[in-house]
Structure formats: C-alpha cells, structure tokens
C-alpha cells in the first residue's frame, strides 16, 4: 500500500494526527497544514479549500442565513485562512484585511478622540505615516518612544494611554523589544491598556507575542506569511473576546477585506511557512556573518548575531530569526545606493519576506 507522507511532523506519541480542528496542542507545522481546512465543511469534501468567489449567499429567509450572507461580512475561503492564522499565533480569533496598514488602521478604531498611543519610534514607514497623518488628526495623541528602554516606556505612559504599539524586530534598524517585560510594565501601570505587536519580520513561526502577554498581533501577510510576492494582505489575531468583537465589527463596517482568491493564495503559502522560514534564517545568518567581516561594512544589525544590542532578548523570546539583515556601508547613503544599484544579484522591490534577495535604503 502506497501512502502519501505528510510534510507535517508526527505527534509526540508517534501517531500522525488526522484531526483538522484548530488545536493549540498540535505542532506548528501540523496546524499550518490542517487548521481550518476540514474537508467535511464542503459538500465536495475537497482537501484543498475551494475559492468561494460569490458575493452573496442563499438565505432561508430575509435576515435568516446559513452562516454566510455577504462576502464583506464573511466568506468561507476567508474563514479557513483566519482560523489557520489564529492557530499559528496561539490565538482564539483571527481577522484578515486588504493590507497590513488596513489592519493597523482597524486597531486604531479601538481608540477615541483624546486617547493616547505609545508607539515604538523605529517603525515601518507606512505605520509611522498612518499614525502621523491619519490618526493624530483624529484627535488621538501619539508618542514615539524607544521601547527597548523600559524606563522611557514607563515615563511616557499617560493616564489616557489606551494602546502600546510595538514592532519587533523593527524596520529598518532591527531593534528587538522585550515583549514580556513591556507587557508586564504596561499592565502593572494600567491593566486596561492594550499592547499590540507587529510580528511581520519574525512571522508566527519564530515569535509568539500573545504567549508573551500581548493583546493583539498584527501581520503584513504580504511578507513572510504568504512569501511569494503575489498578495497584499494583513491580519490581526487576539485572545480577547471583546477586542475581537470590536475589530470584527470594524472589519465589516469599514470593508477593507481581502478577496477570496487572495485568501486562497495566502492559505497555500502558509503550508510551507515553517520550511521557508528555516531556510530564510539559514541564509540571513550566513549573509550577516559575511557582512560583519566585509571591509566596506561599518556595522551589521541582525538579532542572531552576538554583537546585536538585544541579542540575549532575541534568543529568549524567539525560536529563530528571519532573513532580514540591516547594515551600514562605509561612505554613507550615497555609497549605499550605489552599491544597491550596481548589485548583480539583488532586485530593488519594496517588499520583503519573499524568495528573492533585495536591497533597500531608508528615504
């Protein structure tokens, strides 16, 4: 009898699990393949979740549906992906959006005029722009703080602080924030303050912010989670039922949801996430070690290098490292741009976490 071996690992008992339910006890690799994918949810019993492109669904009677009514409010293909993402982040709930910034913007709607966000000062440029040009004009105060310094975090917490926003490792300087320490500090000062962590650069494979005390995890699924440069999408995961209810309401009300086809592509990408991330880590460390010894390089920033300022924190809170490497070239920005432009191996796109190597310099 020929048997197709699964790419997932067997359970500790040595028996390969057949259950496809969302289970936090199953191995990451197994959940990536099976969570949310139960063939019995489809009349066809399809092993690969079908793409449900329908905008609307048959109802028993007006306002009396079978679970789906309109694809903005919920879609079978999207539900599969959201359940799988939740399983990978050890979360109860997952929500997807048309981009990572749409997901970030959705979180800011948990706040009201007069509230305060304490944000990391080293951020993805799109997040920084969103906070400065779209959130602050709504009457929400935003402070940009070095969250690697707990004293600065504590000093900048205010009575009206409602959200702490962390990105770790950060873009572009690869700073690592001690998620557990920040969460403990914030919750001790005010248990009602939410802590959100942008986990894009590590992916769910190497870092689990919710297990370290965070309330919300954000992903730009465009990057490592999808991994193939063919989708723009974002996601939020949480264990807080009240936060989830509000985020889900805003998801539907604002309507920035992904297409079923894009959900299918990301769902497919997740099946190889664990394999891809291990290779990204291997390649990233090799490049980082090479650059550290290069005479034209002034400094290399990679959390897996002992020379990194937060190396011990990274080892403690992460199970591995991505392929992201930041470094300073001697000669400044002009020399850096020349090096990028004359490279024979690198392309120059504006996205990360895919199969190609790429250079980028801060603007």
Tab-separated table of C-alpha atoms in Angstrom:
chain	number	residue	atom	x	y	z
A	1	UNK	CA	0.000	0.000	0.000
A	2	UNK	CA	1.440	3.367	-1.014
A	3	UNK	CA	0.908	6.181	1.477
A	4	UNK	CA	1.470	9.884	0.806
A	5	UNK	CA	3.608	11.163	3.676
A	6	UNK	CA	2.571	14.496	5.161
A	7	UNK	CA	5.035	17.370	5.359
A	8	UNK	CA	3.984	17.855	8.981
A	9	UNK	CA	5.707	16.179	11.902
A	10	UNK	CA	4.126	13.283	13.825
A	11	UNK	CA	2.795	13.910	17.303
A	12	UNK	CA	4.911	13.121	20.364
A	13	UNK	CA	3.160	9.740	20.562
A	14	UNK	CA	4.490	8.902	17.103
A	15	UNK	CA	0.985	8.762	15.608
A	16	UNK	CA	0.253	11.228	12.851
A	17	UNK	CA	-2.784	13.235	13.861
A	18	UNK	CA	-5.746	13.244	11.468
A	19	UNK	CA	-7.732	15.885	13.318
A	20	UNK	CA	-8.015	19.094	11.332
A	21	UNK	CA	-9.560	21.194	14.083
A	22	UNK	CA	-7.855	24.307	15.441
A	23	UNK	CA	-5.703	22.902	18.241
A	24	UNK	CA	-3.053	24.726	20.243
A	25	UNK	CA	-1.640	21.334	21.258
A	26	UNK	CA	-0.711	20.374	17.720
A	27	UNK	CA	2.687	21.171	16.245
A	28	UNK	CA	3.041	24.432	14.317
A	29	UNK	CA	3.688	22.561	11.074
A	30	UNK	CA	0.544	20.467	11.548
A	31	UNK	CA	-1.657	23.478	12.241
A	32	UNK	CA	-0.264	25.260	9.176
A	33	UNK	CA	-1.471	22.371	7.040
A	34	UNK	CA	-4.700	21.383	8.781
A	35	UNK	CA	-6.189	24.176	10.928
A	36	UNK	CA	-9.378	25.486	9.322
A	37	UNK	CA	-9.055	23.055	6.419
A	38	UNK	CA	-11.568	20.321	7.392
A	39	UNK	CA	-12.808	18.777	4.092
A	40	UNK	CA	-16.122	17.936	5.759
A	41	UNK	CA	-17.126	21.604	5.718
A	42	UNK	CA	-17.516	21.377	1.921
A	43	UNK	CA	-20.186	19.381	0.110
A	44	UNK	CA	-17.480	18.160	-2.266
A	45	UNK	CA	-15.185	17.125	0.627
A	46	UNK	CA	-12.365	18.963	-1.161
A	47	UNK	CA	-8.977	18.500	0.511
A	48	UNK	CA	-7.869	21.961	-0.654
A	49	UNK	CA	-10.378	24.649	0.397
A	50	UNK	CA	-12.235	25.857	-2.708
A	51	UNK	CA	-12.300	29.516	-3.711
A	52	UNK	CA	-15.745	30.880	-2.933
A	53	UNK	CA	-15.999	33.924	-5.206
A	54	UNK	CA	-19.693	34.521	-4.563
A	55	UNK	CA	-20.546	37.964	-3.217
A	56	UNK	CA	-23.790	36.776	-1.641
A	57	UNK	CA	-25.220	33.532	-0.267
A	58	UNK	CA	-28.614	31.833	-0.224
A	59	UNK	CA	-30.679	32.585	2.879
A	60	UNK	CA	-33.537	30.667	4.476
A	61	UNK	CA	-35.454	33.933	4.648
A	62	UNK	CA	-34.522	37.630	4.840
A	63	UNK	CA	-32.001	38.104	7.694
A	64	UNK	CA	-32.035	34.332	8.352
A	65	UNK	CA	-28.865	32.869	6.808
A	66	UNK	CA	-26.928	29.608	6.976
A	67	UNK	CA	-23.728	31.218	8.280
A	68	UNK	CA	-22.858	33.480	5.359
A	69	UNK	CA	-24.829	36.304	3.810
A	70	UNK	CA	-22.437	38.751	2.096
A	71	UNK	CA	-18.713	38.284	1.431
A	72	UNK	CA	-17.696	41.541	3.091
A	73	UNK	CA	-19.221	40.230	6.324
A	74	UNK	CA	-17.800	36.733	5.971
A	75	UNK	CA	-16.621	34.320	3.311
A	76	UNK	CA	-15.910	30.563	3.522
A	77	UNK	CA	-12.447	30.829	1.956
A	78	UNK	CA	-11.537	33.750	4.202
A	79	UNK	CA	-12.798	31.902	7.264
A	80	UNK	CA	-10.443	28.991	6.508
A	81	UNK	CA	-7.481	31.352	6.406
A	82	UNK	CA	-8.493	33.264	9.532
A	83	UNK	CA	-8.850	30.065	11.549
A	84	UNK	CA	-5.463	28.833	10.358
A	85	UNK	CA	-3.780	32.137	11.231
A	86	UNK	CA	-5.306	32.066	14.707
A	87	UNK	CA	-3.968	28.558	15.272
A	88	UNK	CA	-0.461	29.574	14.209
A	89	UNK	CA	-0.438	32.522	16.637
A	90	UNK	CA	-1.930	30.508	19.519
A	91	UNK	CA	-4.970	32.767	19.310
A	92	UNK	CA	-8.690	32.199	19.583
A	93	UNK	CA	-9.527	34.675	16.841
A	94	UNK	CA	-8.048	35.781	13.537
A	95	UNK	CA	-9.167	38.501	11.122
A	96	UNK	CA	-7.811	39.376	7.686
A	97	UNK	CA	-7.719	42.694	5.836
A	98	UNK	CA	-6.871	44.030	2.400
A	99	UNK	CA	-3.403	45.122	3.594
A	100	UNK	CA	-1.237	45.282	6.689
A	101	UNK	CA	-1.937	49.007	7.001
A	102	UNK	CA	-5.682	48.358	6.774
A	103	UNK	CA	-5.274	46.002	9.730
A	104	UNK	CA	-3.257	48.623	11.629
A	105	UNK	CA	-5.856	51.292	10.899
A	106	UNK	CA	-8.540	48.928	12.159
A	107	UNK	CA	-6.778	48.684	15.539
A	108	UNK	CA	-6.701	52.472	15.886
A	109	UNK	CA	-10.500	52.499	15.726
A	110	UNK	CA	-10.489	50.909	19.173
A	111	UNK	CA	-9.477	54.385	20.372
A	112	UNK	CA	-11.415	57.617	20.627
A	113	UNK	CA	-10.569	61.301	20.422
A	114	UNK	CA	-8.453	62.250	23.435
A	115	UNK	CA	-6.852	58.813	23.814
A	116	UNK	CA	-3.101	58.204	23.617
A	117	UNK	CA	-0.926	55.710	21.722
A	118	UNK	CA	2.584	54.961	22.943
A	119	UNK	CA	4.365	53.789	19.800
A	120	UNK	CA	7.841	52.423	19.186
A	121	UNK	CA	9.968	55.067	17.482
A	122	UNK	CA	11.566	52.688	14.974
A	123	UNK	CA	8.657	51.713	12.732
A	124	UNK	CA	7.768	50.606	9.257
A	125	UNK	CA	7.395	53.870	7.333
A	126	UNK	CA	3.788	53.159	6.399
A	127	UNK	CA	2.810	52.740	10.054
A	128	UNK	CA	4.630	55.924	11.022
A	129	UNK	CA	2.862	57.822	8.235
A	130	UNK	CA	-0.518	56.370	9.228
A	131	UNK	CA	-0.088	57.464	12.836
A	132	UNK	CA	1.152	60.954	11.921
A	133	UNK	CA	-1.217	61.814	9.064
A	134	UNK	CA	-4.358	59.758	9.725
A	135	UNK	CA	-4.517	59.043	13.459
A	136	UNK	CA	-3.204	62.240	15.068
A	137	UNK	CA	-5.631	64.412	13.006
A	138	UNK	CA	-8.481	62.395	14.574
A	139	UNK	CA	-7.531	63.908	17.930
A	140	UNK	CA	-5.577	60.878	19.148
A	141	UNK	CA	-2.237	61.648	20.789
A	142	UNK	CA	0.756	59.572	19.623
A	143	UNK	CA	4.165	59.462	21.328
A	144	UNK	CA	7.108	57.823	19.534
A	145	UNK	CA	9.333	56.202	22.158
A	146	UNK	CA	12.366	53.901	22.215
A	147	UNK	CA	10.623	50.815	23.598
A	148	UNK	CA	13.922	48.975	24.058
A	149	UNK	CA	14.349	51.240	27.110
A	150	UNK	CA	11.781	50.265	29.758
A	151	UNK	CA	12.385	53.478	31.708
A	152	UNK	CA	11.345	55.510	28.671
A	153	UNK	CA	8.261	53.346	28.212
A	154	UNK	CA	7.234	53.898	31.826
A	155	UNK	CA	7.949	57.638	31.652
A	156	UNK	CA	5.750	58.059	28.572
A	157	UNK	CA	2.713	56.117	29.786
A	158	UNK	CA	-0.090	58.607	30.408
A	159	UNK	CA	-3.443	58.417	32.197
A	160	UNK	CA	-5.155	58.449	28.801
A	161	UNK	CA	-2.857	55.848	27.179
A	162	UNK	CA	-5.020	53.165	25.595
A	163	UNK	CA	-2.607	51.402	23.227
A	164	UNK	CA	1.078	50.496	23.162
A	165	UNK	CA	2.323	49.680	19.655
A	166	UNK	CA	5.460	47.558	19.266
A	167	UNK	CA	7.253	46.380	16.146
A	168	UNK	CA	9.907	43.754	16.854
A	169	UNK	CA	12.290	43.250	15.199
A	170	UNK	CA	11.825	46.764	13.898
A	171	UNK	CA	12.012	48.120	10.393
A	172	UNK	CA	14.620	49.220	9.449
A	173	UNK	CA	17.055	49.046	12.384
A	174	UNK	CA	16.182	45.509	13.545
A	175	UNK	CA	15.754	46.611	17.164
A	176	UNK	CA	14.314	43.939	19.452
A	177	UNK	CA	11.797	44.885	22.144
A	178	UNK	CA	11.381	42.710	25.230
A	179	UNK	CA	7.694	41.947	24.678
A	180	UNK	CA	7.128	40.229	28.017
A	181	UNK	CA	8.828	42.991	30.012
A	182	UNK	CA	6.891	45.752	28.241
A	183	UNK	CA	3.578	43.924	28.695
A	184	UNK	CA	4.220	43.356	32.398
A	185	UNK	CA	5.180	47.006	32.891
A	186	UNK	CA	2.174	48.332	30.991
A	187	UNK	CA	-0.344	46.008	32.645
A	188	UNK	CA	1.045	46.826	36.087
A	189	UNK	CA	0.526	50.528	35.452
A	190	UNK	CA	-2.892	50.094	33.819
A	191	UNK	CA	-4.396	46.701	33.029
A	192	UNK	CA	-6.792	48.316	30.557
A	193	UNK	CA	-4.054	49.382	28.147
A	194	UNK	CA	-3.811	47.141	25.080
A	195	UNK	CA	-0.433	46.018	23.760
A	196	UNK	CA	-0.221	45.315	20.026
A	197	UNK	CA	2.813	43.713	18.385
A	198	UNK	CA	3.674	43.843	14.694
A	199	UNK	CA	5.104	40.345	14.163
A	200	UNK	CA	5.757	40.718	10.432
A	201	UNK	CA	9.551	40.373	10.459
A	202	UNK	CA	9.564	37.189	12.578
A	203	UNK	CA	6.366	35.529	11.352
A	204	UNK	CA	4.273	33.307	13.587
A	205	UNK	CA	6.879	30.563	13.179
A	206	UNK	CA	9.629	32.251	15.190
A	207	UNK	CA	7.773	34.523	17.643
A	208	UNK	CA	4.543	34.253	19.640
A	209	UNK	CA	3.659	37.688	21.103
A	210	UNK	CA	0.350	36.531	22.630
A	211	UNK	CA	2.194	33.952	24.737
A	212	UNK	CA	4.422	36.784	25.989
A	213	UNK	CA	1.490	38.907	27.170
A	214	UNK	CA	0.444	40.915	24.110
A	215	UNK	CA	-3.254	41.515	23.416
A	216	UNK	CA	-3.117	41.840	19.623
A	217	UNK	CA	-0.728	40.522	16.979
A	218	UNK	CA	-0.504	42.135	13.556
A	219	UNK	CA	0.940	40.681	10.364
A	220	UNK	CA	1.548	42.088	6.960
A	221	UNK	CA	0.742	38.768	5.314
A	222	UNK	CA	2.247	40.261	2.164
A	223	UNK	CA	5.666	39.371	3.575
A	224	UNK	CA	6.852	36.075	5.077
A	225	UNK	CA	3.475	34.541	5.858
A	226	UNK	CA	2.474	34.453	2.186
A	227	UNK	CA	6.023	34.529	0.919
A	228	UNK	CA	5.526	34.673	-2.841
A	229	UNK	CA	5.144	38.395	-3.740
A	230	UNK	CA	1.691	37.886	-5.239
A	231	UNK	CA	-0.658	39.098	-2.475
A	232	UNK	CA	-1.167	42.279	-0.434
A	233	UNK	CA	-2.958	41.432	2.823
A	234	UNK	CA	-2.904	41.968	6.586
A	235	UNK	CA	-4.119	40.111	9.663
A	236	UNK	CA	-4.925	40.584	13.337
A	237	UNK	CA	-5.008	37.831	15.974
A	238	UNK	CA	-6.193	38.042	19.580
A	239	UNK	CA	-7.466	36.024	22.526
A	240	UNK	CA	-9.575	38.895	23.877
A	241	UNK	CA	-13.228	38.243	23.028
A	242	UNK	CA	-14.271	41.891	23.476
A	243	UNK	CA	-11.405	43.206	21.371
A	244	UNK	CA	-12.178	40.634	18.689
A	245	UNK	CA	-15.850	41.620	18.607
A	246	UNK	CA	-14.936	45.279	18.072
A	247	UNK	CA	-12.278	44.509	15.464
A	248	UNK	CA	-14.650	42.220	13.586
A	249	UNK	CA	-17.326	44.924	13.614
A	250	UNK	CA	-14.851	47.480	12.214
A	251	UNK	CA	-13.652	44.940	9.643
A	252	UNK	CA	-17.177	44.662	8.275
A	253	UNK	CA	-18.139	48.315	8.756
A	254	UNK	CA	-15.031	49.735	7.052
A	255	UNK	CA	-14.990	46.953	4.470
A	256	UNK	CA	-11.231	46.625	3.927
A	257	UNK	CA	-11.402	42.860	3.444
A	258	UNK	CA	-9.282	40.651	1.163
A	259	UNK	CA	-10.606	38.820	-1.875
A	260	UNK	CA	-11.335	35.069	-1.636
A	261	UNK	CA	-8.669	34.394	-4.272
A	262	UNK	CA	-6.020	36.238	-2.256
A	263	UNK	CA	-7.103	34.284	0.835
A	264	UNK	CA	-6.613	31.075	-1.128
A	265	UNK	CA	-3.077	32.132	-2.078
A	266	UNK	CA	-2.055	33.032	1.485
A	267	UNK	CA	-3.635	29.845	2.816
A	268	UNK	CA	-1.491	27.929	0.343
A	269	UNK	CA	1.620	29.901	1.310
A	270	UNK	CA	1.182	29.011	4.986
A	271	UNK	CA	1.616	25.320	4.198
A	272	UNK	CA	5.325	25.866	3.539
A	273	UNK	CA	5.924	28.657	6.071
A	274	UNK	CA	7.906	26.512	8.510
A	275	UNK	CA	10.180	25.202	5.754
A	276	UNK	CA	10.696	28.628	4.197
A	277	UNK	CA	11.466	30.366	7.483
A	278	UNK	CA	14.132	27.838	8.424
A	279	UNK	CA	15.894	28.488	5.113
A	280	UNK	CA	15.442	32.269	5.449
A	281	UNK	CA	17.117	32.037	8.867
A	282	UNK	CA	19.992	29.980	7.495
A	283	UNK	CA	20.584	32.357	4.596
A	284	UNK	CA	20.105	35.509	6.681
A	285	UNK	CA	22.676	34.442	9.258
A	286	UNK	CA	25.144	33.484	6.525
A	287	UNK	CA	24.817	36.931	4.945
A	288	UNK	CA	25.074	38.675	8.331
A	289	UNK	CA	28.266	36.819	9.254
A	290	UNK	CA	29.747	37.575	5.828
A	291	UNK	CA	28.939	41.285	6.068
A	292	UNK	CA	30.415	41.568	9.576
A	293	UNK	CA	33.814	40.730	8.097
A	294	UNK	CA	33.490	42.842	4.951
A	295	UNK	CA	35.878	45.830	4.842
A	296	UNK	CA	33.247	48.140	3.301
A	297	UNK	CA	30.680	47.486	6.037
A	298	UNK	CA	30.653	49.642	9.142
A	299	UNK	CA	28.055	47.772	11.222
A	300	UNK	CA	25.642	44.836	10.850
A	301	UNK	CA	22.302	44.591	12.658
A	302	UNK	CA	20.853	41.083	12.916
A	303	UNK	CA	19.215	39.687	16.100
A	304	UNK	CA	21.052	36.391	15.619
A	305	UNK	CA	24.492	37.987	15.928
A	306	UNK	CA	26.096	38.186	19.402
A	307	UNK	CA	27.042	41.776	18.501
A	308	UNK	CA	23.367	42.810	18.359
A	309	UNK	CA	22.401	45.031	21.344
A	310	UNK	CA	19.349	42.899	22.164
A	311	UNK	CA	20.853	39.510	21.260
A	312	UNK	CA	20.005	37.907	24.629
A	313	UNK	CA	16.406	39.149	24.474
A	314	UNK	CA	16.031	37.806	20.946
A	315	UNK	CA	17.338	34.391	21.994
A	316	UNK	CA	14.895	34.328	24.892
A	317	UNK	CA	11.692	35.367	23.138
A	318	UNK	CA	12.245	33.978	19.623
A	319	UNK	CA	12.797	30.435	18.398
A	320	UNK	CA	14.735	31.577	15.341
A	321	UNK	CA	15.393	34.534	13.060
A	322	UNK	CA	14.140	35.694	9.691
A	323	UNK	CA	16.192	36.624	6.648
A	324	UNK	CA	16.145	40.372	7.358
A	325	UNK	CA	19.583	41.973	7.743
A	326	UNK	CA	20.350	45.686	8.216
A	327	UNK	CA	23.834	47.105	7.798
A	328	UNK	CA	25.713	50.385	7.437
A	329	UNK	CA	28.021	50.804	4.439
A	330	UNK	CA	31.082	52.986	4.859
A	331	UNK	CA	30.660	56.144	2.815
A	332	UNK	CA	27.089	56.928	3.809
A	333	UNK	CA	23.796	56.874	1.944
A	334	UNK	CA	25.269	57.776	-1.452
A	335	UNK	CA	27.642	54.808	-1.333
A	336	UNK	CA	24.835	52.542	-0.112
A	337	UNK	CA	22.598	53.490	-3.044
A	338	UNK	CA	25.448	52.959	-5.490
A	339	UNK	CA	26.132	49.516	-4.040
A	340	UNK	CA	22.461	48.570	-4.366
A	341	UNK	CA	22.174	49.864	-7.921
A	342	UNK	CA	25.254	48.002	-9.137
A	343	UNK	CA	24.453	44.669	-7.490
A	344	UNK	CA	24.131	41.752	-9.913
A	345	UNK	CA	22.100	39.517	-7.589
A	346	UNK	CA	19.648	41.879	-5.917
A	347	UNK	CA	16.449	43.343	-7.298
A	348	UNK	CA	15.034	46.526	-5.792
A	349	UNK	CA	11.386	45.927	-4.877
A	350	UNK	CA	9.545	47.482	-1.944
A	351	UNK	CA	8.504	44.293	-0.168
A	352	UNK	CA	10.268	41.706	1.964
A	353	UNK	CA	9.811	38.115	3.010
A	354	UNK	CA	9.772	36.514	-0.420
A	355	UNK	CA	12.050	34.219	-2.400
A	356	UNK	CA	14.359	36.886	-3.840
A	357	UNK	CA	17.063	38.846	-2.070
A	358	UNK	CA	16.537	42.600	-2.224
A	359	UNK	CA	18.242	45.782	-1.001
A	360	UNK	CA	16.530	48.890	0.333
A	361	UNK	CA	17.763	52.114	1.889
A	362	UNK	CA	15.784	54.455	4.189
A	363	UNK	CA	14.388	57.538	2.484
